[in-house]
Amino acid sequence: MAERFKNYIGGEWLDATTGQTFENINPSNMEEVIGRFPRSTKEDVDMAVKAALDALKGWKTTPPPERGEILYRAARLLEERKDELAAVISRENGKTRGSCIGEVQSALDMANYMAGEGRRMFGRTTHSGLRKRFAMTKRYPIGVVGIILPFNFPMALSGWRVFPALICGNTVVLKSDEYSPQTTVHFVRILEEAGLPKGAVNLVHGFGGEVGEAITTHPDMALVSFTGSTATGRRVAENCVRRGARVSLELGGKNGVVVMDDADLELAADGVVCGAFSVSGQRCTATGRVIVHRDVYDRFLAILVEKTSSLKAGPAEDDGSDVTPLINKPQLQRVLGFIERARADGCRIVTGGRQLTGGVYDRGYYVEPTIIECDGPTKEIAREEVFGPVLTVLTAEDYDDAVRMLNVSPYGLSASIFTRDVTEAFKFFDDAEAGVCYINAPTFGSEPHMPFGGLKDSGQGYREVGWAAIETYSELKTLYVDYSEKIQNVQFVEED
Ligand code: NAD
C-alpha cells in the first residue's frame, strides 16, 4: 500500500478538502508507486493563503537575524539528512544519488547564505539635498508569496526560492510539481523541525490547472515566483499582471556552447557531454547546442561522439548510470518527436536517436544520448528546448558567425565559450544574449550566492538566487527624517 502524503497548511498536515489523491511513480521503475498525494483545488489554496496571511504579521515583525537562526537550523538538518533526502529525490526524480546529494548541498548552501543575509539585507543612507535632513532606504517584505516549482530540481529549487522569501519576512504558499511532490514534504518537515512558525510556509500539492491557477489568480498573492516552461510562464505572468501582482519567471533555455579553433578540445568535449547528457538533459541550463569553428569541427565531433558513445544509460539506483530515465511518457514522446522532426528537416543523426528498450529500460523511459548535425541555426532542433538528452551541432566560420548563431535562439538562459583567447572570451560576455555566461566551463553550475536568471524567452527581468533574490523578495521603502524644525522641501522654490 503506497504511503499517503498530505498538504501542510497553517502548521497542520491535511488531506485535500475533496479527499482526492494522485499517484507519484518512480521513473526508474514505473510499476512502483511512491505515494499518494492530495489532489488539491482552489479551496485548499484559499486555506493556505489565509494561513499565510495570518502568519504574516508575526513573521514580518520577527527581526531578520532571528529568522536567520531558523534557516541555520534548517541547514544543519539538511546536512544531517543529506543521504536520506538524496535517496528520496533519486527515487521520485530518476536521477542518480550523487546528483541528488549535490541538490541537497545546493539547498543547504542557500539556507546558510540566506541566514547570513538576515544580518545584512542592506538599505542605503545618503545625503539629502536639503540641510538637516536624513535620507535612507530600508527593505520590507512583500507579503504572501506563491512559489510554483518544476519537477527537475525539487530540493534545490525549494531552497533557492523559499529561503530568500522567508529571510525577507514574507510568508509562502509552495506548490510542488506533480512529478516530484515527496521531496517538498521532506523540505517542509525540516522547516517545521527547525522551528518555523505555523503558517509561514504552506505546502499545497496538485496540478497546474487547479492549484497553479488558484495561486496565480488569488487576490492576496502579492508575488508569484514561477520556475518552469516558457509557455506556462506566459500564462502565469498574464494572471499576475492582470491583477497588478509581481511575478518572477525562471523559464526554459536552449543553451549554447561555442568551441573556437584554439580551444582545448578534450576539455570542451567533456564540458559539452556533461552539459548535454547528465540528468538526461532535463536541466534548464542543459547544453542544447554546440557551435564549432569550422577548422576544428571534424576533430571535435569525433571526440564528442567517442565520449558520448561511452556513456551508460541506466536507472537512478545504479551510481554508474550517466544517462537516467526521462520523467514521464509525455516527456519521452516530446523528445522522440523533436528527433523525428529534425530528421524530416534534413538534419543528420550522428549518434543515438532512439528509445532504449529491453531489460531495465522497459521499466522507464530512456532515450539514447543523441547528437544531431544541423546546417543552420533556425531549424526547430537548433532553436527550441528539447529537455532531453539531445544535442545539436552546428558549424561556424568564425567568432562573429558563432555568436550570430548562438543569438538566433529565442531563449537566453546560459551560454559558454571554450577558447584560449582572452579577447574573445571577454567579448563573449558582451555579445552572448544569455543571463549566465561561462568561459571554458559547461552551461550549468550556477552558485547559490550569485544571481541567476535568463534573458529573452528565458525570463522577464527579475533575478533569483544570490544577493539579487533579496531585491526580488523585498520592497524598498525610501525614508526621510527632517531635523531642521521647519517645513522645507526640494520642490519649494525659496524666494528671497
Ligand atoms: P511546467 O511549466 O510544465 O510546470 C512547472 C510547474 O507549473 C508545475 O508545478 C505545474 O504544475 C505548474 N503549472 C502548470 N500549468 C500551470 C498554470 N496554468 N498555472 C500555474 N502553474 C501551472 O514545467 P516542467 O515540465 O515541470 O519543467 C520543465 C521546464 O522548467 C523546462 O522548460 C525548464 O527549462 C524549466 N526550468 C527552468 C529553470 C530556471 O531556473 N530557469 C529551472 C528548472 C526548470
Coordinates of C-alpha atoms in Angstrom, one line a residue, residues 17-450:
T17 CA -10.7 19.1 1.0
T18 CA -12.2 16.9 -1.8
G19 CA -10.3 13.9 -0.4
Q20 CA -8.9 13.2 -3.9
T21 CA -5.4 12.0 -4.5
F22 CA -2.9 11.4 -7.3
E23 CA -0.1 8.9 -7.6
N24 CA 3.6 9.6 -7.8
I25 CA 5.6 7.0 -9.7
N26 CA 9.3 6.0 -9.7
P27 CA 10.7 6.9 -13.2
S28 CA 13.3 4.1 -12.9
N29 CA 10.6 1.6 -12.1
M30 CA 7.2 2.7 -13.3
E31 CA 5.5 -0.2 -11.5
E32 CA 6.5 1.3 -8.2
V33 CA 4.0 3.8 -6.7
I34 CA 5.9 6.0 -4.3
G35 CA 3.0 7.6 -2.7
R36 CA -0.5 9.2 -3.0
F37 CA -0.6 12.9 -2.7
P38 CA -3.6 15.3 -2.2
R39 CA -5.1 16.5 -5.5
S40 CA -5.9 19.9 -4.2
T41 CA -8.2 22.6 -5.5
K42 CA -8.8 26.3 -5.2
E43 CA -10.4 25.7 -1.7
D44 CA -7.1 24.3 -0.4
V45 CA -5.2 27.2 -1.9
D46 CA -7.6 29.6 -0.3
M47 CA -6.9 27.9 3.1
A48 CA -3.2 28.1 2.5
V49 CA -3.3 31.8 1.6
K50 CA -5.4 32.5 4.7
A51 CA -2.9 30.7 6.9
A52 CA 0.0 32.6 5.2
L53 CA -1.8 35.9 5.8
D54 CA -2.5 35.1 9.4
A55 CA 1.2 34.2 9.9
L56 CA 2.5 37.3 8.1
K57 CA 2.1 39.8 11.0
G58 CA 4.2 37.8 13.4
W59 CA 6.8 36.7 10.8
K60 CA 7.4 40.1 9.2
T61 CA 8.0 41.7 12.6
T62 CA 10.5 39.0 13.6
P63 CA 13.9 40.5 13.3
P64 CA 15.7 39.2 10.3
P65 CA 18.7 37.8 12.3
E66 CA 16.1 35.7 14.3
R67 CA 14.6 34.5 11.1
G68 CA 18.1 33.6 10.0
E69 CA 18.6 31.4 13.1
I70 CA 15.7 29.1 11.9
L71 CA 17.4 28.9 8.4
Y72 CA 20.7 28.0 10.1
R73 CA 18.9 25.2 11.9
A74 CA 17.3 24.1 8.6
A75 CA 20.8 24.0 7.0
R76 CA 22.0 21.7 9.8
L77 CA 19.1 19.3 9.4
L78 CA 19.7 19.3 5.6
E79 CA 23.3 18.4 6.3
E80 CA 22.4 15.6 8.8
R81 CA 19.9 14.1 6.4
K82 CA 21.7 14.5 3.2
D83 CA 21.8 10.8 2.3
E84 CA 18.3 10.1 3.3
L85 CA 17.0 13.1 1.3
A86 CA 19.1 12.3 -1.7
A87 CA 17.5 8.8 -1.7
V88 CA 14.0 10.4 -1.7
I89 CA 14.9 12.7 -4.6
S90 CA 16.6 10.0 -6.6
R91 CA 13.6 7.7 -6.3
E92 CA 10.9 10.2 -7.4
N93 CA 13.1 12.2 -9.9
G94 CA 15.1 9.4 -11.6
K95 CA 18.5 11.0 -11.0
T96 CA 21.5 9.2 -9.6
R97 CA 22.2 9.5 -5.8
G98 CA 25.4 11.5 -6.5
S99 CA 23.5 14.1 -8.4
C100 CA 20.8 14.3 -5.7
I101 CA 23.4 14.8 -3.0
G102 CA 24.5 17.8 -5.0
E103 CA 21.0 19.0 -5.0
V104 CA 20.6 18.8 -1.2
Q105 CA 24.0 20.6 -0.9
S106 CA 22.7 23.4 -3.1
A107 CA 19.6 23.8 -0.9
L108 CA 21.7 23.9 2.3
D109 CA 24.2 26.3 0.9
M110 CA 21.3 28.6 0.1
A111 CA 20.0 28.2 3.7
N112 CA 23.3 29.3 5.1
Y113 CA 23.7 32.1 2.6
M114 CA 20.2 33.5 3.3
A115 CA 20.5 33.0 7.0
G116 CA 23.6 35.3 6.9
E117 CA 21.5 37.8 4.8
G118 CA 19.4 38.2 7.9
R119 CA 22.3 40.2 9.3
R120 CA 22.8 42.2 6.1
M121 CA 19.8 43.0 4.0
F122 CA 21.3 46.4 3.5
G123 CA 19.5 49.6 2.7
R124 CA 21.4 52.7 1.8
T125 CA 21.8 56.0 3.6
T126 CA 22.8 59.1 1.6
H127 CA 22.9 62.9 1.9
S128 CA 19.8 64.9 1.5
G129 CA 19.7 67.8 -1.0
L130 CA 18.5 69.9 2.0
R131 CA 20.1 70.9 5.2
K132 CA 19.4 69.0 8.4
R133 CA 17.6 66.1 6.6
F134 CA 18.4 62.4 6.6
A135 CA 17.7 60.1 3.7
M136 CA 17.8 56.3 3.6
T137 CA 16.2 53.2 2.2
K138 CA 15.1 50.0 4.1
R139 CA 13.9 46.7 2.9
Y140 CA 10.4 45.3 3.9
P141 CA 8.6 42.0 3.0
I142 CA 6.2 42.0 0.1
G143 CA 3.5 39.8 1.7
V144 CA 2.3 36.3 0.8
V145 CA 4.5 34.8 -1.9
G146 CA 3.3 31.9 -4.2
I147 CA 6.2 29.6 -5.3
I148 CA 5.5 27.2 -8.2
L149 CA 8.1 24.5 -8.8
P150 CA 9.0 22.4 -11.8
F151 CA 9.8 18.7 -11.4
N152 CA 13.5 18.6 -12.2
F153 CA 15.2 20.0 -9.0
P154 CA 12.6 19.8 -6.3
M155 CA 15.0 20.2 -3.3
A156 CA 17.5 22.8 -4.8
L157 CA 14.7 24.9 -6.1
S158 CA 12.6 24.7 -2.9
G159 CA 15.7 26.1 -1.1
W160 CA 16.6 28.6 -3.7
R161 CA 13.1 30.2 -3.6
V162 CA 11.7 29.6 -0.1
F163 CA 14.8 30.7 1.9
P164 CA 15.1 34.1 0.3
A165 CA 11.3 34.6 0.6
L166 CA 11.4 33.8 4.3
I167 CA 14.5 35.8 5.3
C168 CA 12.9 38.9 3.7
G169 CA 9.9 38.3 6.1
N170 CA 7.3 37.0 3.5
T171 CA 5.1 34.0 4.2
V172 CA 4.8 31.3 1.5
V173 CA 2.4 29.1 -0.3
L174 CA 4.5 26.5 -2.0
K175 CA 3.2 24.4 -4.9
S176 CA 5.1 21.1 -5.5
D177 CA 5.3 19.7 -9.0
E178 CA 3.0 16.8 -9.6
Y179 CA 6.0 14.6 -10.6
S180 CA 8.2 15.3 -7.6
P181 CA 6.0 16.1 -4.6
Q182 CA 7.6 13.9 -2.0
T183 CA 10.8 15.9 -1.8
T184 CA 8.9 19.1 -0.9
V185 CA 7.2 17.2 2.0
H186 CA 10.7 16.5 3.5
F187 CA 11.8 20.0 2.8
V188 CA 8.8 21.4 4.8
R189 CA 9.2 18.9 7.6
I190 CA 12.7 20.2 8.0
L191 CA 11.4 23.8 8.3
E192 CA 8.8 22.6 10.8
E193 CA 11.5 20.9 12.9
A194 CA 13.8 24.0 12.6
G195 CA 11.1 25.9 14.4
L196 CA 9.4 27.9 11.7
P197 CA 6.1 29.4 13.0
K198 CA 2.9 27.8 11.8
G199 CA 1.6 29.3 8.5
A200 CA 4.9 30.8 7.5
V201 CA 5.3 28.1 4.9
N202 CA 2.3 26.2 3.5
L203 CA 2.6 23.4 1.0
V204 CA -0.1 22.5 -1.5
H205 CA 0.2 19.6 -3.9
G206 CA -1.7 19.2 -7.1
F207 CA -2.0 20.0 -10.8
G208 CA -1.1 23.2 -12.6
G209 CA -4.5 23.9 -14.0
E210 CA -6.0 23.7 -10.5
V211 CA -3.5 24.6 -7.8
G212 CA -1.2 26.7 -10.1
E213 CA -4.1 28.7 -11.5
A214 CA -5.6 29.2 -8.0
I215 CA -2.2 30.6 -6.8
T216 CA -1.6 33.0 -9.7
T217 CA -5.2 34.3 -9.6
H218 CA -5.5 34.7 -5.9
P219 CA -6.1 38.4 -5.0
D220 CA -3.9 38.2 -1.8
M221 CA -0.9 36.6 -3.6
A222 CA 1.5 39.6 -3.7
L223 CA 4.3 37.9 -5.6
V224 CA 4.4 34.7 -7.6
S225 CA 7.8 33.1 -8.3
F226 CA 7.4 30.6 -11.1
T227 CA 10.0 28.2 -12.4
G228 CA 9.0 26.1 -15.4
S229 CA 8.4 26.1 -19.1
T230 CA 8.2 29.3 -21.1
A231 CA 4.6 28.5 -22.3
T232 CA 3.3 28.1 -18.7
G233 CA 5.3 31.1 -17.5
R234 CA 3.5 33.3 -20.0
R235 CA 0.1 32.2 -18.7
V236 CA 1.3 32.8 -15.1
A237 CA 2.5 36.2 -16.0
E238 CA -0.8 37.2 -17.6
N239 CA -2.7 36.1 -14.5
C240 CA -0.4 38.1 -12.2
V241 CA -0.1 41.2 -14.3
R242 CA -3.9 41.4 -14.8
R243 CA -4.3 41.8 -11.0
G244 CA -1.2 44.0 -10.5
A245 CA 0.8 41.4 -8.7
R246 CA 4.5 40.9 -9.0
V247 CA 5.8 37.9 -10.9
S248 CA 9.3 36.5 -11.2
L249 CA 9.8 34.0 -14.0
E250 CA 12.6 31.4 -14.4
L251 CA 11.9 29.6 -17.7
G252 CA 13.4 27.4 -20.3
G253 CA 16.6 27.5 -22.2
K254 CA 18.4 26.4 -25.4
N255 CA 21.8 26.9 -24.0
G256 CA 24.7 27.1 -26.5
V257 CA 28.4 26.3 -26.2
V258 CA 30.8 27.9 -28.7
V259 CA 34.0 26.0 -29.4
M260 CA 36.7 28.1 -31.0
D261 CA 39.7 26.9 -33.1
D262 CA 42.2 27.5 -30.3
A263 CA 40.1 25.6 -27.6
D264 CA 41.3 22.7 -25.6
L265 CA 39.0 20.2 -27.5
E266 CA 39.1 17.4 -24.9
L267 CA 38.1 19.9 -22.2
A268 CA 35.4 21.4 -24.4
A269 CA 34.0 17.9 -25.3
D270 CA 33.9 17.0 -21.6
G271 CA 32.0 20.2 -20.8
V272 CA 29.5 19.6 -23.6
V273 CA 28.9 15.9 -22.8
C274 CA 28.1 16.6 -19.2
G275 CA 26.1 19.7 -20.1
A276 CA 24.0 17.9 -22.7
F277 CA 23.5 14.4 -21.2
S278 CA 23.7 14.5 -17.4
V279 CA 20.3 14.2 -15.8
S280 CA 19.2 13.2 -19.3
G281 CA 19.2 16.8 -20.4
Q282 CA 16.3 17.7 -18.0
R283 CA 18.0 20.8 -16.7
C284 CA 17.1 24.3 -17.6
T285 CA 20.8 25.1 -18.2
A286 CA 21.4 21.9 -20.2
T287 CA 23.6 22.3 -23.3
G288 CA 21.2 22.1 -26.2
R289 CA 23.6 23.3 -28.9
V290 CA 27.3 23.3 -29.6
I291 CA 28.6 25.7 -32.3
V292 CA 32.0 24.7 -33.5
H293 CA 34.6 26.6 -35.5
R294 CA 35.0 25.1 -39.0
D295 CA 38.7 24.5 -38.6
V296 CA 38.3 22.1 -35.7
Y297 CA 34.8 20.8 -36.5
D298 CA 35.7 17.3 -37.7
R299 CA 38.2 16.7 -34.9
F300 CA 35.8 18.0 -32.2
L301 CA 32.9 16.0 -33.5
A302 CA 35.0 12.8 -33.4
I303 CA 36.0 13.4 -29.8
L304 CA 32.4 14.3 -28.9
V305 CA 31.0 11.1 -30.5
E306 CA 33.6 8.9 -28.8
K307 CA 32.8 10.4 -25.3
T308 CA 29.1 10.2 -25.9
S309 CA 29.3 6.6 -27.0
S310 CA 30.9 5.6 -23.7
L311 CA 28.0 6.9 -21.7
K312 CA 26.0 4.3 -19.8
A313 CA 22.2 4.7 -19.7
G314 CA 20.6 3.2 -16.6
P315 CA 18.3 3.6 -13.6
A316 CA 18.8 6.1 -10.9
E317 CA 19.8 3.4 -8.3
D318 CA 22.8 2.5 -10.3
D319 CA 25.5 5.0 -9.4
G320 CA 27.3 4.2 -12.7
S321 CA 24.4 5.5 -14.8
D322 CA 25.4 8.6 -16.8
V323 CA 22.0 9.0 -18.6
T324 CA 19.0 8.3 -16.4
P325 CA 15.3 8.0 -17.4
L326 CA 13.1 10.8 -18.5
I327 CA 10.5 11.8 -16.0
N328 CA 7.4 10.5 -17.8
K329 CA 5.8 9.3 -21.1
P330 CA 4.7 12.8 -22.4
Q331 CA 8.4 13.8 -22.0
L332 CA 9.5 10.7 -23.9
Q333 CA 7.1 11.5 -26.7
R334 CA 8.2 15.1 -26.8
V335 CA 11.9 14.1 -27.1
L336 CA 11.2 11.5 -29.8
G337 CA 9.0 14.0 -31.7
F338 CA 11.9 16.5 -31.8
I339 CA 14.2 13.9 -33.2
E340 CA 11.7 12.8 -35.8
R341 CA 11.1 16.3 -37.0
A342 CA 14.8 17.1 -37.1
R343 CA 15.2 14.1 -39.4
A344 CA 12.4 15.3 -41.6
D345 CA 14.0 18.8 -41.6
G346 CA 17.1 17.3 -43.3
C347 CA 19.3 17.1 -40.1
R348 CA 21.7 14.2 -39.7
I349 CA 21.5 11.9 -36.6
V350 CA 25.2 11.5 -35.8
T351 CA 24.7 9.1 -32.9
G352 CA 21.7 7.9 -30.8
G353 CA 18.2 9.0 -31.8
R354 CA 16.2 6.0 -30.5
Q355 CA 14.3 5.0 -27.4
L356 CA 16.2 2.4 -25.4
T357 CA 14.2 -0.8 -24.7
G358 CA 14.7 -4.2 -23.1
G359 CA 15.7 -5.2 -19.6
V360 CA 15.8 -2.3 -17.1
Y361 CA 15.0 0.1 -20.0
D362 CA 11.4 -1.3 -20.1
R363 CA 10.8 -0.1 -16.6
G364 CA 11.3 3.6 -17.5
Y365 CA 11.5 5.9 -20.5
Y366 CA 15.1 6.2 -21.8
V367 CA 16.4 7.9 -24.9
E368 CA 19.9 7.3 -26.2
P369 CA 22.2 10.2 -25.9
T370 CA 21.7 11.8 -29.3
I371 CA 23.8 14.1 -31.4
I372 CA 22.2 15.8 -34.4
E373 CA 24.1 17.7 -37.0
C374 CA 22.2 20.7 -38.3
D375 CA 23.1 23.0 -41.2
G376 CA 21.5 26.2 -39.9
P377 CA 20.6 27.8 -36.5
T378 CA 17.0 28.5 -37.4
K379 CA 15.7 24.9 -37.7
E380 CA 13.5 23.8 -34.8
I381 CA 16.1 21.4 -33.3
A382 CA 18.6 24.2 -33.2
R383 CA 16.3 26.8 -31.6
E384 CA 13.8 25.1 -29.3
E385 CA 14.3 23.5 -25.9
V386 CA 14.0 19.7 -26.1
F387 CA 14.5 18.9 -22.3
G388 CA 16.0 15.5 -23.1
P389 CA 19.5 14.0 -24.0
V390 CA 19.7 15.6 -27.4
L391 CA 22.5 17.9 -28.6
T392 CA 22.5 19.9 -31.9
V393 CA 25.9 20.5 -33.5
L394 CA 26.4 23.5 -35.9
T395 CA 29.5 24.8 -37.8
A396 CA 30.6 28.4 -37.7
E397 CA 33.0 30.3 -40.0
D398 CA 34.5 32.4 -37.2
Y399 CA 33.7 34.0 -33.8
D400 CA 31.2 36.5 -35.2
D401 CA 29.3 33.8 -37.1
A402 CA 29.3 31.6 -34.0
V403 CA 27.8 34.4 -31.8
R404 CA 25.2 35.2 -34.5
M405 CA 24.1 31.6 -34.5
L406 CA 24.1 31.5 -30.7
N407 CA 21.8 34.5 -30.5
V408 CA 19.3 33.2 -33.1
S409 CA 17.5 31.2 -30.4
P410 CA 14.6 32.9 -28.7
Y411 CA 16.0 31.7 -25.3
G412 CA 18.7 33.4 -23.3
L413 CA 19.4 31.5 -20.1
S414 CA 23.1 30.4 -20.2
A415 CA 25.9 30.2 -22.7
S416 CA 29.5 29.2 -22.8
I417 CA 32.6 29.6 -24.9
F418 CA 35.7 27.4 -25.0
T419 CA 38.7 29.4 -26.1
R420 CA 42.2 30.4 -25.0
D421 CA 41.9 33.9 -26.5
V422 CA 41.3 36.3 -23.6
T423 CA 40.0 39.0 -26.0
E424 CA 37.3 36.7 -27.5
A425 CA 36.5 35.4 -24.0
F426 CA 35.7 38.8 -22.7
K427 CA 34.0 39.9 -25.9
F428 CA 31.7 36.9 -25.4
F429 CA 30.4 38.3 -22.2
D430 CA 29.2 41.4 -24.1
D431 CA 27.9 39.6 -27.2
A432 CA 26.2 36.5 -25.9
E433 CA 22.5 37.0 -25.3
A434 CA 22.3 35.0 -22.0
G435 CA 21.7 35.8 -18.4
V436 CA 24.6 33.5 -17.2
C437 CA 27.8 33.2 -19.3
Y438 CA 30.8 30.9 -18.8
I439 CA 34.3 30.8 -20.2
N440 CA 35.8 27.3 -20.5
A441 CA 33.0 25.7 -18.4
P442 CA 29.7 23.9 -19.1
T443 CA 26.5 25.8 -19.4
F444 CA 25.4 24.7 -15.9
G445 CA 27.0 25.2 -12.5
S446 CA 25.4 28.3 -11.0
E447 CA 26.4 29.0 -7.4
P448 CA 24.0 29.9 -4.7
H449 CA 25.5 33.3 -3.8
M450 CA 25.4 34.5 -7.4

